[in-house]
Amino acid sequence: MDVNQYLEIFIDEAGEHLENLNTQIMNLEQDGENMDTINEIFRAAHSLKGMSGTMGFKRMQTLTHDMENVFSEVRNGTVKVTTEMIDVLFRCLDALEEYVTNIRETADEGDNDNEALIKAVNDFLANAEGKESGENASPKDSASAQANEAPSEAPASDASAGSNDKHKWKEIKIGNVEKGAIEDAVKEGLHAYGISVYVQESCLLKAARAFLVFRAMEDLGEVVISVPSVQDIEDERFDKDFSVIYLTEEPLDKVLSAIKEVSEIEDAVGDKIDFSQTADGAQDGGEAKKDSASEADGNTQGNAQAQAAEKPQAKQPGAGQAKKAMGKPIVNRTVRVDIEKLDSLMNLVSELIISKNSLVSVAETEIGQSSLAFNEQIEYLESVTTSLHESVMKVRMVPIESVVTKFPRMIRDLSKKLDKKMELYMTGEDTELDRTVVDEIGDPLMHLLRNSADHGLESAEVRAKRGKPEVGSIFLDAYQDGNNVVIEVRDDGNGIDVEAVKKKAIEKGKITEEQAEAMTEKEAIDLLFQPSFSTAKQVSDVSGRGVGLDVVKSKIESLSGEVEVHTKLGEGSTFTIRLPLTLAIIQTLMVIVGGEKYAISLGSIQTIESIPISEVKTVQGKEVIYLRGNVIPLVRLTKELEVESMNAPDADLLILIAKKGDRYAGIVVDEMIGQMEIVIKSMGKYIGKSKLISGATILGNGEVALILDANALI
Amino acid sequence: MGKGILIVDDAAFMRKVIKDILEKGGYEVVGEAKDGFEAISLFKELKPELVLLDITMPEMDGIAALKKIMEVDRAAKVIMCSALGQSSMVIESIQVGAKDYIVKPFESDRVLDSVRKVLG
């Protein structure tokens, strides 16, 4: 079977199962006896096993199979959940993730057998078996016996030793009681047959197969003796064949063909019983053996029935759980869509908006003005394209949940590694962001969390001295704020020691002592975001290799977002990430500078002011204005863009007040056109990176306008 | 009894694999369900001539679904889809009335062989 066509869906679904496993194992650590959680883990491992087996990923199949076995025992209550088990489970999860990553990259699971891990998993089972060894065989054992692949225990293999005759039924020892019963039956006109049935070598779940054979036989007659016993067969303690003594009215051919109708049956052979022969055989075996065999076998029929009656009862608790689970909300109906298809849909929407913009500009000319209906239609088109844009945007939005669910696990690992007690509290996991942003945001957030865990939180002793709770808290809060999504990583640790940062910067030769003196707290903290800067006194395994905050910053900026830090020494720090909801279409203010049109994102503009030139003051050689209690530095775009202003030097200044974090700037432009929804087009590689310009857009009349990044101006 | 086969499995991946196997074998798949509840309602609605029913599913597992299906139609033909280590559940489902079972990972020939035998 060609499985490559299923790779994509396999990877997707395996990813979901792994995520689910991660969450559930975390839950399990909190509550080791929660049946819902245990069932969920069992199911996820089970599904993964089936999927990977189908794809031919043998190693992954083996590992998930063993995990499933452990959970089957946990479900039965024979194995207790322990911290070590959780550790091992997490390592299993890591190994599975590695397999899936390999599969994603190379379509192959790789060649890591994870033997140590599999051994660790099986040790839990071995312990459980050790405890149980004194007890009688129970159906539970079948799973473990099978896991250990120890068919040598099967009594059938003893019987088959030294015999290459297919008619193994002849080896069955028939006791006197059965013999009498068979003879009576024969007198009543029934036929007595000895039948041996062979299951195909490749057959999985032989027990169930044998069960089907028994059912087929019992439709036509009665099984008197079975070797191995029905109990053993059900528990899969037989090699690949079993034999029965059978009473029926039907001819032998009919019975044999009914048996062969069952799938995966290699062969079935049988003969009419010739009593003198088998009886002799029985005599050959020692008396004791005969007795035990006859006793055990005599009970089989009764056993099978008693079991049939017991089984449904034994399963009752299981059914109860199924009912309990019914209350859960039903998952949203979803359709998997290739992200490329969405991208192309988004492009089409973009084109539509451009074309709408051009219609708007036509409408403003004399052709349009003559017709009221034309204008109405344009307005309608405008509202339709806007909602279409919003819908497509929403389709691309995914909750950040997929990224943040792995964090509790990470913090847990860090807590062990760093030997600090800490707890992660998350809110707003359902906050949605563009898929491309969500894919990229994981690493920066991970960096920040590690940073908090390692540098932020103090050791338990220091915390105790400071009168803080022993367990440190890290918070990850996400929420939507206007056209932005804000993600905050907060801790109640030490906060940033500004003086230590300055000292370090001087040591590294990044700043002079005089510069350090003059630095504000904010400027000093900004040093942290410079490449290869780490204040950790020791390079730890977790963070502090000097790759960190600068990478975080550049990643966030490449997503058109920004990072801010607030810190209070001794009380903790907050890293705030602000990301735009969308990267493709934005609302802008169109302005004119030096005769050229530019777009500035409306999101960053607070107010628009007209200020007489006389109110512009100069502080330290910089132009500022004093506005509603704030001193705001001015940025003259003509100067930044190196163009000539069209306005007279003494005309009033048109100023856009922009805000970045808690800093303001007044951006001076020549003229304003108005608000416009624009489609961001990349500048391409030829122009290279310009800090000021974040892209370009095509206007309704076909003109190209550059998009200015207000953040870069502040 | 209607026509076609109903596939029940919580994993979309498995449903697709089974569906492809069946369709390549010339069978018609009339429906797919992802848990026991869906299976029962689709069984009533579609009256398929055969159901391939996964044992391990959330909400309502295969055996519970099988019991309900057998209540709806005593003559329903159901093949259980199981995995290694589920012997006792397979046996239980056969006692409840399943006609046969197949074991994951699925092999095309084996699935088709079982379907052919059960459909007669």
PDB file of C-alpha atoms in Angstrom, chain A residues 1 5-6 9-10 13 17 42-43 46-47 49-51 53-55 61 65 68 75 143 146 200 202-209 211-212 215 234 236 260-264 308 311-312 315 322 325-326 328, chain B residues 10-14 16-17 20-21 24 34 37-38 54 56-61 64 67 82-92 94-95 97-106 108 110 113-114 117:
ATOM      1  CA  MET A   1       0.000   0.000   0.000  1.00  0.00           C
ATOM      2  CA  GLN A   5      -0.445  10.023   0.168  1.00  0.00           C
ATOM      3  CA  TYR A   6      -1.445   9.865   3.829  1.00  0.00           C
ATOM      4  CA  ILE A   9      -2.957  13.896   7.332  1.00  0.00           C
ATOM      5  CA  PHE A  10      -0.820  11.572   9.435  1.00  0.00           C
ATOM      6  CA  GLU A  13      -3.318  14.229  13.291  1.00  0.00           C
ATOM      7  CA  HIS A  17      -2.578  13.590  19.517  1.00  0.00           C
ATOM      8  CA  PHE A  42      -4.717   5.543  26.639  1.00  0.00           C
ATOM      9  CA  ARG A  43      -6.797   6.514  23.639  1.00  0.00           C
ATOM     10  CA  HIS A  46      -3.744   3.829  21.012  1.00  0.00           C
ATOM     11  CA  SER A  47      -4.651   6.010  18.038  1.00  0.00           C
ATOM     12  CA  LYS A  49      -0.131   3.222  17.525  1.00  0.00           C
ATOM     13  CA  GLY A  50      -2.725   2.363  14.909  1.00  0.00           C
ATOM     14  CA  MET A  51      -1.736   5.267  12.715  1.00  0.00           C
ATOM     15  CA  GLY A  53       1.552   0.986  12.304  1.00  0.00           C
ATOM     16  CA  THR A  54      -0.476   1.658   9.198  1.00  0.00           C
ATOM     17  CA  MET A  55       2.196   4.010   7.926  1.00  0.00           C
ATOM     18  CA  GLN A  61       4.389   1.851  16.853  1.00  0.00           C
ATOM     19  CA  HIS A  65       2.177   0.195  22.039  1.00  0.00           C
ATOM     20  CA  GLU A  68      -0.686   1.961  25.809  1.00  0.00           C
ATOM     21  CA  ARG A  75      -6.831   1.806  33.963  1.00  0.00           C
ATOM     22  CA  ALA A 143      -2.064  -8.125  27.479  1.00  0.00           C
ATOM     23  CA  GLN A 146       1.473 -10.712  24.801  1.00  0.00           C
ATOM     24  CA  GLN A 200      -2.221 -18.259   9.957  1.00  0.00           C
ATOM     25  CA  SER A 202       0.738 -13.716  10.438  1.00  0.00           C
ATOM     26  CA  CYS A 203      -2.512 -13.636  12.361  1.00  0.00           C
ATOM     27  CA  LEU A 204      -2.765 -10.945  15.027  1.00  0.00           C
ATOM     28  CA  LEU A 205      -5.077 -11.374  17.968  1.00  0.00           C
ATOM     29  CA  LYS A 206      -5.192 -15.135  17.586  1.00  0.00           C
ATOM     30  CA  ALA A 207      -7.447 -15.469  20.604  1.00  0.00           C
ATOM     31  CA  ALA A 208     -10.300 -13.615  18.965  1.00  0.00           C
ATOM     32  CA  ARG A 209      -9.778 -15.594  15.786  1.00  0.00           C
ATOM     33  CA  PHE A 211     -13.100 -17.463  19.415  1.00  0.00           C
ATOM     34  CA  LEU A 212     -14.735 -16.986  16.024  1.00  0.00           C
ATOM     35  CA  ARG A 215     -18.538 -19.819  17.639  1.00  0.00           C
ATOM     36  CA  GLU A 234      -8.959 -16.658  25.173  1.00  0.00           C
ATOM     37  CA  GLU A 236      -3.913 -16.136  23.882  1.00  0.00           C
ATOM     38  CA  LYS A 260     -12.209 -22.332   7.145  1.00  0.00           C
ATOM     39  CA  GLU A 261     -14.782 -19.628   6.382  1.00  0.00           C
ATOM     40  CA  VAL A 262     -13.331 -17.690   9.311  1.00  0.00           C
ATOM     41  CA  SER A 263     -10.669 -15.246   8.118  1.00  0.00           C
ATOM     42  CA  GLU A 264      -7.026 -15.952   8.755  1.00  0.00           C
ATOM     43  CA  ALA A 308     -19.686 -15.234  28.905  1.00  0.00           C
ATOM     44  CA  LYS A 311     -17.754 -10.507  30.995  1.00  0.00           C
ATOM     45  CA  PRO A 312     -20.559  -8.044  30.364  1.00  0.00           C
ATOM     46  CA  LYS A 315     -17.336  -4.240  31.700  1.00  0.00           C
ATOM     47  CA  ALA A 322     -18.548   6.255  28.594  1.00  0.00           C
ATOM     48  CA  ALA A 325     -17.952  11.403  29.090  1.00  0.00           C
ATOM     49  CA  MET A 326     -21.088  12.162  27.097  1.00  0.00           C
ATOM     50  CA  LYS A 328     -18.447  16.914  27.152  1.00  0.00           C
TER      51      LYS A 328
ATOM     52  CA  ASP B  10     -12.108   8.684  15.656  1.00  0.00           C
ATOM     53  CA  ALA B  11      -8.968   9.248  13.586  1.00  0.00           C
ATOM     54  CA  ALA B  12      -9.526  10.955  10.257  1.00  0.00           C
ATOM     55  CA  PHE B  13      -6.323   9.335   9.164  1.00  0.00           C
ATOM     56  CA  MET B  14      -7.634   5.835   9.755  1.00  0.00           C
ATOM     57  CA  LYS B  16      -9.179   7.773   4.970  1.00  0.00           C
ATOM     58  CA  VAL B  17      -6.962   4.690   4.876  1.00  0.00           C
ATOM     59  CA  ASP B  20      -9.324   4.053   0.157  1.00  0.00           C
ATOM     60  CA  ILE B  21      -8.842   0.339   0.733  1.00  0.00           C
ATOM     61  CA  LYS B  24     -10.120   0.290  -4.379  1.00  0.00           C
ATOM     62  CA  LYS B  34     -15.997   9.752  14.295  1.00  0.00           C
ATOM     63  CA  PHE B  37     -22.991   8.581  18.741  1.00  0.00           C
ATOM     64  CA  GLU B  38     -22.417   9.558  15.154  1.00  0.00           C
ATOM     65  CA  ASP B  54     -13.335   1.044  15.685  1.00  0.00           C
ATOM     66  CA  THR B  56     -11.304   2.677  20.931  1.00  0.00           C
ATOM     67  CA  MET B  57     -13.089   5.989  20.514  1.00  0.00           C
ATOM     68  CA  PRO B  58     -13.914   8.975  22.698  1.00  0.00           C
ATOM     69  CA  GLU B  59     -17.464   9.760  23.850  1.00  0.00           C
ATOM     70  CA  MET B  60     -18.862   6.331  23.164  1.00  0.00           C
ATOM     71  CA  ASP B  61     -16.575   3.432  22.379  1.00  0.00           C
ATOM     72  CA  ALA B  64     -21.127   0.422  23.408  1.00  0.00           C
ATOM     73  CA  LYS B  67     -24.610  -2.886  21.413  1.00  0.00           C
ATOM     74  CA  SER B  82      -9.113  -3.365  16.725  1.00  0.00           C
ATOM     75  CA  ALA B  83      -5.474  -3.220  17.597  1.00  0.00           C
ATOM     76  CA  LEU B  84      -3.020  -5.517  19.280  1.00  0.00           C
ATOM     77  CA  GLY B  85      -3.749  -6.154  22.906  1.00  0.00           C
ATOM     78  CA  GLN B  86      -7.507  -5.886  22.594  1.00  0.00           C
ATOM     79  CA  SER B  87      -8.308  -9.572  22.520  1.00  0.00           C
ATOM     80  CA  SER B  88     -10.807  -9.474  25.324  1.00  0.00           C
ATOM     81  CA  MET B  89     -12.647  -6.551  23.785  1.00  0.00           C
ATOM     82  CA  VAL B  90     -12.764  -8.248  20.421  1.00  0.00           C
ATOM     83  CA  ILE B  91     -14.128 -11.366  22.026  1.00  0.00           C
ATOM     84  CA  GLU B  92     -16.672  -9.331  23.882  1.00  0.00           C
ATOM     85  CA  ILE B  94     -18.125 -10.986  18.933  1.00  0.00           C
ATOM     86  CA  GLN B  95     -20.301 -12.116  21.828  1.00  0.00           C
ATOM     87  CA  GLY B  97     -22.788  -9.801  17.687  1.00  0.00           C
ATOM     88  CA  ALA B  98     -19.896  -8.533  15.590  1.00  0.00           C
ATOM     89  CA  LYS B  99     -19.322 -10.761  12.587  1.00  0.00           C
ATOM     90  CA  ASP B 100     -15.566 -10.432  12.312  1.00  0.00           C
ATOM     91  CA  TYR B 101     -12.680  -8.175  13.206  1.00  0.00           C
ATOM     92  CA  ILE B 102      -9.625  -6.726  11.554  1.00  0.00           C
ATOM     93  CA  VAL B 103      -6.440  -5.683  13.279  1.00  0.00           C
ATOM     94  CA  LYS B 104      -4.489  -2.475  12.858  1.00  0.00           C
ATOM     95  CA  PRO B 105      -2.245  -1.853  11.088  1.00  0.00           C
ATOM     96  CA  PHE B 106      -4.561  -2.696   8.252  1.00  0.00           C
ATOM     97  CA  SER B 108      -5.563  -4.108   2.208  1.00  0.00           C
ATOM     98  CA  ARG B 110      -7.009  -8.771   4.831  1.00  0.00           C
ATOM     99  CA  ASP B 113     -11.053 -10.604   2.568  1.00  0.00           C
ATOM    100  CA  SER B 114     -12.949 -10.005   5.780  1.00  0.00           C
ATOM    101  CA  LYS B 117     -16.622 -13.040   3.787  1.00  0.00           C
TER     102      LYS B 117
END
